[in-house]
XYZ file of C-alpha atoms in Angstrom:
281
model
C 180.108 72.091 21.256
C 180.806 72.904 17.729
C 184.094 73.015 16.825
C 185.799 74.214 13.222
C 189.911 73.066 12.838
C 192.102 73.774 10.066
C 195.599 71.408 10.585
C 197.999 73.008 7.855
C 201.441 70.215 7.129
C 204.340 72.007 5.287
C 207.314 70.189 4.199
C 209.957 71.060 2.816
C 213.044 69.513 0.965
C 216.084 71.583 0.764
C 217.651 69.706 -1.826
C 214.425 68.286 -3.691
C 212.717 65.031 -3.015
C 212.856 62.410 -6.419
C 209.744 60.837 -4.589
C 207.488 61.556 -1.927
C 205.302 58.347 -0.221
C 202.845 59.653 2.469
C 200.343 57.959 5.273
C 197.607 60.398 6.234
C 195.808 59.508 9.561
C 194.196 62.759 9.216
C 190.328 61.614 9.384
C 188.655 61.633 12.774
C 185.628 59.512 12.862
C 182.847 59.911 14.798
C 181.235 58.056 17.791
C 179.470 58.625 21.111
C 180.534 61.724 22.117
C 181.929 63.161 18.603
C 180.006 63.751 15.171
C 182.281 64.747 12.028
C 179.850 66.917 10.275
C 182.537 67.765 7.382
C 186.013 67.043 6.730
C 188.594 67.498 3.894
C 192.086 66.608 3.373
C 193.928 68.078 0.559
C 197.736 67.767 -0.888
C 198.806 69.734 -2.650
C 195.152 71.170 -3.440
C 194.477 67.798 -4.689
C 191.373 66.390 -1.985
C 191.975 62.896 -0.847
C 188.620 60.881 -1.494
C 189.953 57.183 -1.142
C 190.957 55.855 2.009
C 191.451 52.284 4.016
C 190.344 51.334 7.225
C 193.518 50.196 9.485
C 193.389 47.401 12.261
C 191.891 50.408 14.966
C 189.213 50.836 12.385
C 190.550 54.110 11.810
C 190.705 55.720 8.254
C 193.579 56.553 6.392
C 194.750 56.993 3.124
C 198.165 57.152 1.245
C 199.417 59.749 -1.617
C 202.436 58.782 -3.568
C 204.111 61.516 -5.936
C 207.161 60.672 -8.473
C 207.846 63.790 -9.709
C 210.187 66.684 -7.923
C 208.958 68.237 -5.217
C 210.924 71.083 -3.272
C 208.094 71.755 -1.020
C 204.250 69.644 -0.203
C 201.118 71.611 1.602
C 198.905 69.347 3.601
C 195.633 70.939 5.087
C 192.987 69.006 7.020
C 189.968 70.891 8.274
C 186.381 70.576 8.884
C 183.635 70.859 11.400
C 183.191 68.006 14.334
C 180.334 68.551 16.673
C 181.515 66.949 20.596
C 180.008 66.044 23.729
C 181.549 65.644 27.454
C 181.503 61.942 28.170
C 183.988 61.709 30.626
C 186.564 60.171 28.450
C 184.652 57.305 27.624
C 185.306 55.959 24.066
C 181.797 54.530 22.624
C 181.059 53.494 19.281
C 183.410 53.374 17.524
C 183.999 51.337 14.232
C 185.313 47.688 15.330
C 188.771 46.755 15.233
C 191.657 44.577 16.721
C 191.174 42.859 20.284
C 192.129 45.628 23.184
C 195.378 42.968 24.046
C 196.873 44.081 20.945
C 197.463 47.099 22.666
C 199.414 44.860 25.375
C 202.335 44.855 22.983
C 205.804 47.323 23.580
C 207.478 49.661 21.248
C 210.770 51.096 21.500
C 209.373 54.378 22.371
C 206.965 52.298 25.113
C 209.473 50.182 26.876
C 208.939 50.053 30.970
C 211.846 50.540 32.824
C 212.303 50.310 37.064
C 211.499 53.484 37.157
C 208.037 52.883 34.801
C 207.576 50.102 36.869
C 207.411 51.484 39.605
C 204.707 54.267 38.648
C 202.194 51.351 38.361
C 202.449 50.444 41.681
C 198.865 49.152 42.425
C 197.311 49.031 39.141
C 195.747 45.798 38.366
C 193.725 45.095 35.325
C 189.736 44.610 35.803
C 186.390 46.492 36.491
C 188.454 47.994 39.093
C 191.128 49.508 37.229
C 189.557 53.057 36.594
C 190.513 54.359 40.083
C 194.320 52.976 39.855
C 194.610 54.640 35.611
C 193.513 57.791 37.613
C 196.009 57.458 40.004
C 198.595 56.945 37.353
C 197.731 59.841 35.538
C 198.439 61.783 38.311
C 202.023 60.188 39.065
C 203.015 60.270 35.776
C 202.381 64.014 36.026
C 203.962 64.681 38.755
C 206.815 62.546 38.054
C 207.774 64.757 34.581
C 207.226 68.578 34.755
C 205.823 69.950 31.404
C 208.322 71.739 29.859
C 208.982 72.117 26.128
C 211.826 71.696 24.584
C 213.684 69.128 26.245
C 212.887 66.279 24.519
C 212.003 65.241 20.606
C 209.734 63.095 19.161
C 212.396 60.579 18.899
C 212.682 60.723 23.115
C 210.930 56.765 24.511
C 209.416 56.742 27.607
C 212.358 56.261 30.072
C 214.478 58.425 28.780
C 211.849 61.270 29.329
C 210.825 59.985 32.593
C 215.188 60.514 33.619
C 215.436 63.747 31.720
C 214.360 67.167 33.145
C 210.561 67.328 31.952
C 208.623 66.315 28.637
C 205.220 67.520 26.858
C 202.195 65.540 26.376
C 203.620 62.625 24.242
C 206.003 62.148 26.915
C 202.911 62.259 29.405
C 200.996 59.530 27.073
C 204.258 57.296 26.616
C 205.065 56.519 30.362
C 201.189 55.843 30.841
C 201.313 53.971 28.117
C 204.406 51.923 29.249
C 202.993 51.523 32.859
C 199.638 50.147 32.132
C 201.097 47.564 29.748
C 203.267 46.750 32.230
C 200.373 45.977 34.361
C 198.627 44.235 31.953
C 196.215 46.969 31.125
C 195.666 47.602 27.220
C 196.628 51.359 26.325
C 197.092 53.145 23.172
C 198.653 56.838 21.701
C 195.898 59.176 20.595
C 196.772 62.239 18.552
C 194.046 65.042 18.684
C 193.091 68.361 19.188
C 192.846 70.348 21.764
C 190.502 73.939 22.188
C 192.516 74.692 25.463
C 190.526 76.461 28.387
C 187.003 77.329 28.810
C 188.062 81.335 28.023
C 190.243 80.744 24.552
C 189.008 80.947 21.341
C 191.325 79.274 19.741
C 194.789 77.493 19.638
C 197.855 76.160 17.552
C 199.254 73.007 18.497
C 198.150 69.463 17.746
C 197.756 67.081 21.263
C 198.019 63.824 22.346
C 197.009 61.711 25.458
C 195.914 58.454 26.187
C 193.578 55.672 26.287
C 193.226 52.567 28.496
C 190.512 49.727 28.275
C 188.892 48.980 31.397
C 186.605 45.507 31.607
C 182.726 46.589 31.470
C 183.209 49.810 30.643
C 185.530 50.174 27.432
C 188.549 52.554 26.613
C 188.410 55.684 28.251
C 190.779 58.683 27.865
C 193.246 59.840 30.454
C 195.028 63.219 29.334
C 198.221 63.492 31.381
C 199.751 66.879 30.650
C 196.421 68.573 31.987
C 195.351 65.937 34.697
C 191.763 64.997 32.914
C 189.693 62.808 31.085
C 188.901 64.021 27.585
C 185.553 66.427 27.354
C 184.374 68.306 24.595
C 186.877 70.427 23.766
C 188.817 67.351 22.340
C 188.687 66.677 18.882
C 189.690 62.783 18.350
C 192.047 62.141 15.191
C 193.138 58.656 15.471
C 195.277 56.108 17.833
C 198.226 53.461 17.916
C 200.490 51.798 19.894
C 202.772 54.699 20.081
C 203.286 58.491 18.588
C 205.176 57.287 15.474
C 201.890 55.138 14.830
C 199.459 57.522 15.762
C 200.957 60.081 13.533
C 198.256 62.452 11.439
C 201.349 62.437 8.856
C 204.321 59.931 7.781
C 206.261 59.460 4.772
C 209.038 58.137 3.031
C 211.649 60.613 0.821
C 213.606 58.940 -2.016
C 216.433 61.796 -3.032
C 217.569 64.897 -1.823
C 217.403 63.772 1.987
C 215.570 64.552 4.329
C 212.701 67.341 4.952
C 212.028 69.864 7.394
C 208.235 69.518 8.943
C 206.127 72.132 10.509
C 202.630 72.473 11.487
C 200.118 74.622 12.080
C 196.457 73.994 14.004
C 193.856 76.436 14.327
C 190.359 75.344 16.206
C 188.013 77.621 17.639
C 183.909 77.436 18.582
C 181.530 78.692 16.051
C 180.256 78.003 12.422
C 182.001 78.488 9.437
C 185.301 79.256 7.885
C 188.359 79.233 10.764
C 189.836 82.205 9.249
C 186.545 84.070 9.466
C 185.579 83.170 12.492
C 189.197 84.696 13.653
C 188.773 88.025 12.104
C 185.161 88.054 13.645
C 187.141 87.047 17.205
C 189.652 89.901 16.707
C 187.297 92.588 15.734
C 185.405 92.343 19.001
């Protein structure tokens, strides 16, 4: 499936910024399963052409700005061709060991209640059948309901609230397959929901676990599935803060109000075409 996504960023600083330091993880790369035909990243208008690879052996690159801003524009968008494999995460660039993925964050830590979700799950060539059964505790366990928490909420505290979204989802499975000893990481993504819509607005995350002798494979929570090809990959970490498609660091004027904007839809060409085409027929 071909797949066109434009992921607009706008920040804004009430009282000006002196300095603005940013970390893009805004490049998806491509593997088995997903080929980035194009892809551009601008601030500002300015198109970001340098970027490191990070210990995932994911790409990402940094902008620094001294001089006032009151407002920045981010906009990632290009074309990625994808494939239904299941969830299964092939060829990919090499990076860190999967046990680095063993280690817990503050937004990752396992309580009794975490625990207990993993009844059952033991690491192994095995472990596919016991990730799918967590998926589907963890889902049941926390109704999806926006609003309730923030993207400062760790896994625990979601699990005792009154429901969560998807990073909530990917944070207790994340906490309960550690726990186990299974690797896991965050991924942040996109998402073309349903096989009817055209398009939709919202960024998504889920998670991936590394099985023995077959690899890491994606489990998304919120919508009880693996990964097919209406996913676009973006990039991963040990958690949503280190996942994040944007981060950055404010010197003066405090701090800035975020929003975000993601359009994908099926077709070739420009997204805002291709959504005047959709909503003249």
């Amino acid at each position: 499936m071909l797949l066109v996504v434009r992921h607009l960023t706008h920040m804004r600083y009430p009282a000006g910024a002196a300095s603005v330091a940013l970390r893009l993880k805004l490049f998806p790369q491509s593997f088995e399963g997903q080929r980035v035909i194009d892809w551009h990243v601008e601030v500002e208008g300015e198109e970001i052409t340098r970027t490191t690879v990070d210990g995932y052996g994911e790409r990402f690159a940094q902008w620094l700005s001294r001089g006032r801003h009151d407002e920045l524009e981010i906009v990632a968008r290009g074309r990625v061709e994808t494939e239904d494999r299941a969830g299964v995460v092939k060829g990919m660039r090499r990076a860190c060991p999967p046990a680095v993925c063993l280690r817990e964050t503050p937004l990752t830590e396992a309580d009794e209640m975490i625990l207990g979700l993993g009844d059952g799950l033991e690491p192994g060539d095995n472990a596919l059948a016991g990730l799918h059964a967590l998926s589907a505790r963890v889902r049941d366990a926390l109704p999806y309901r926006g609003g309730v928490t923030t993207s400062a909420t760790a896994a625990a505290a979601a699990l005792a609230g009154e429901g969560g979204v998807c990073q909530d989802h990917a944070h207790i499975f994340i906490a309960a397959a550690r726990a186990r000893n299974v690797p896991a990481r965050y991924v942040a993504g996109y998402l073309l929901a349903g096989d009817e819509a055209d398009q939709q607005f919202e960024s998504h995350a889920w998670a991936e676990a590394y099985i023995d002798g077959l690899g890491w494979v994606g489990f998304d929570i919120a919508n009880g599935m693996c990964p097919t090809d209406h996913y676009v990959r973006l990039g991963s970490g040990l958690d949503a803060n280190d996942a994040a498609p944007v981060r950055g660091v404010v010197t003066g004027g405090g701090p800035g109000i975020v929003s975000a904007d993601v359009r994908i839809a099926r077709g070739e060409g420009d997204i805002e075409a291709i959504q005047q085409q959709q909503q003249q027929q």
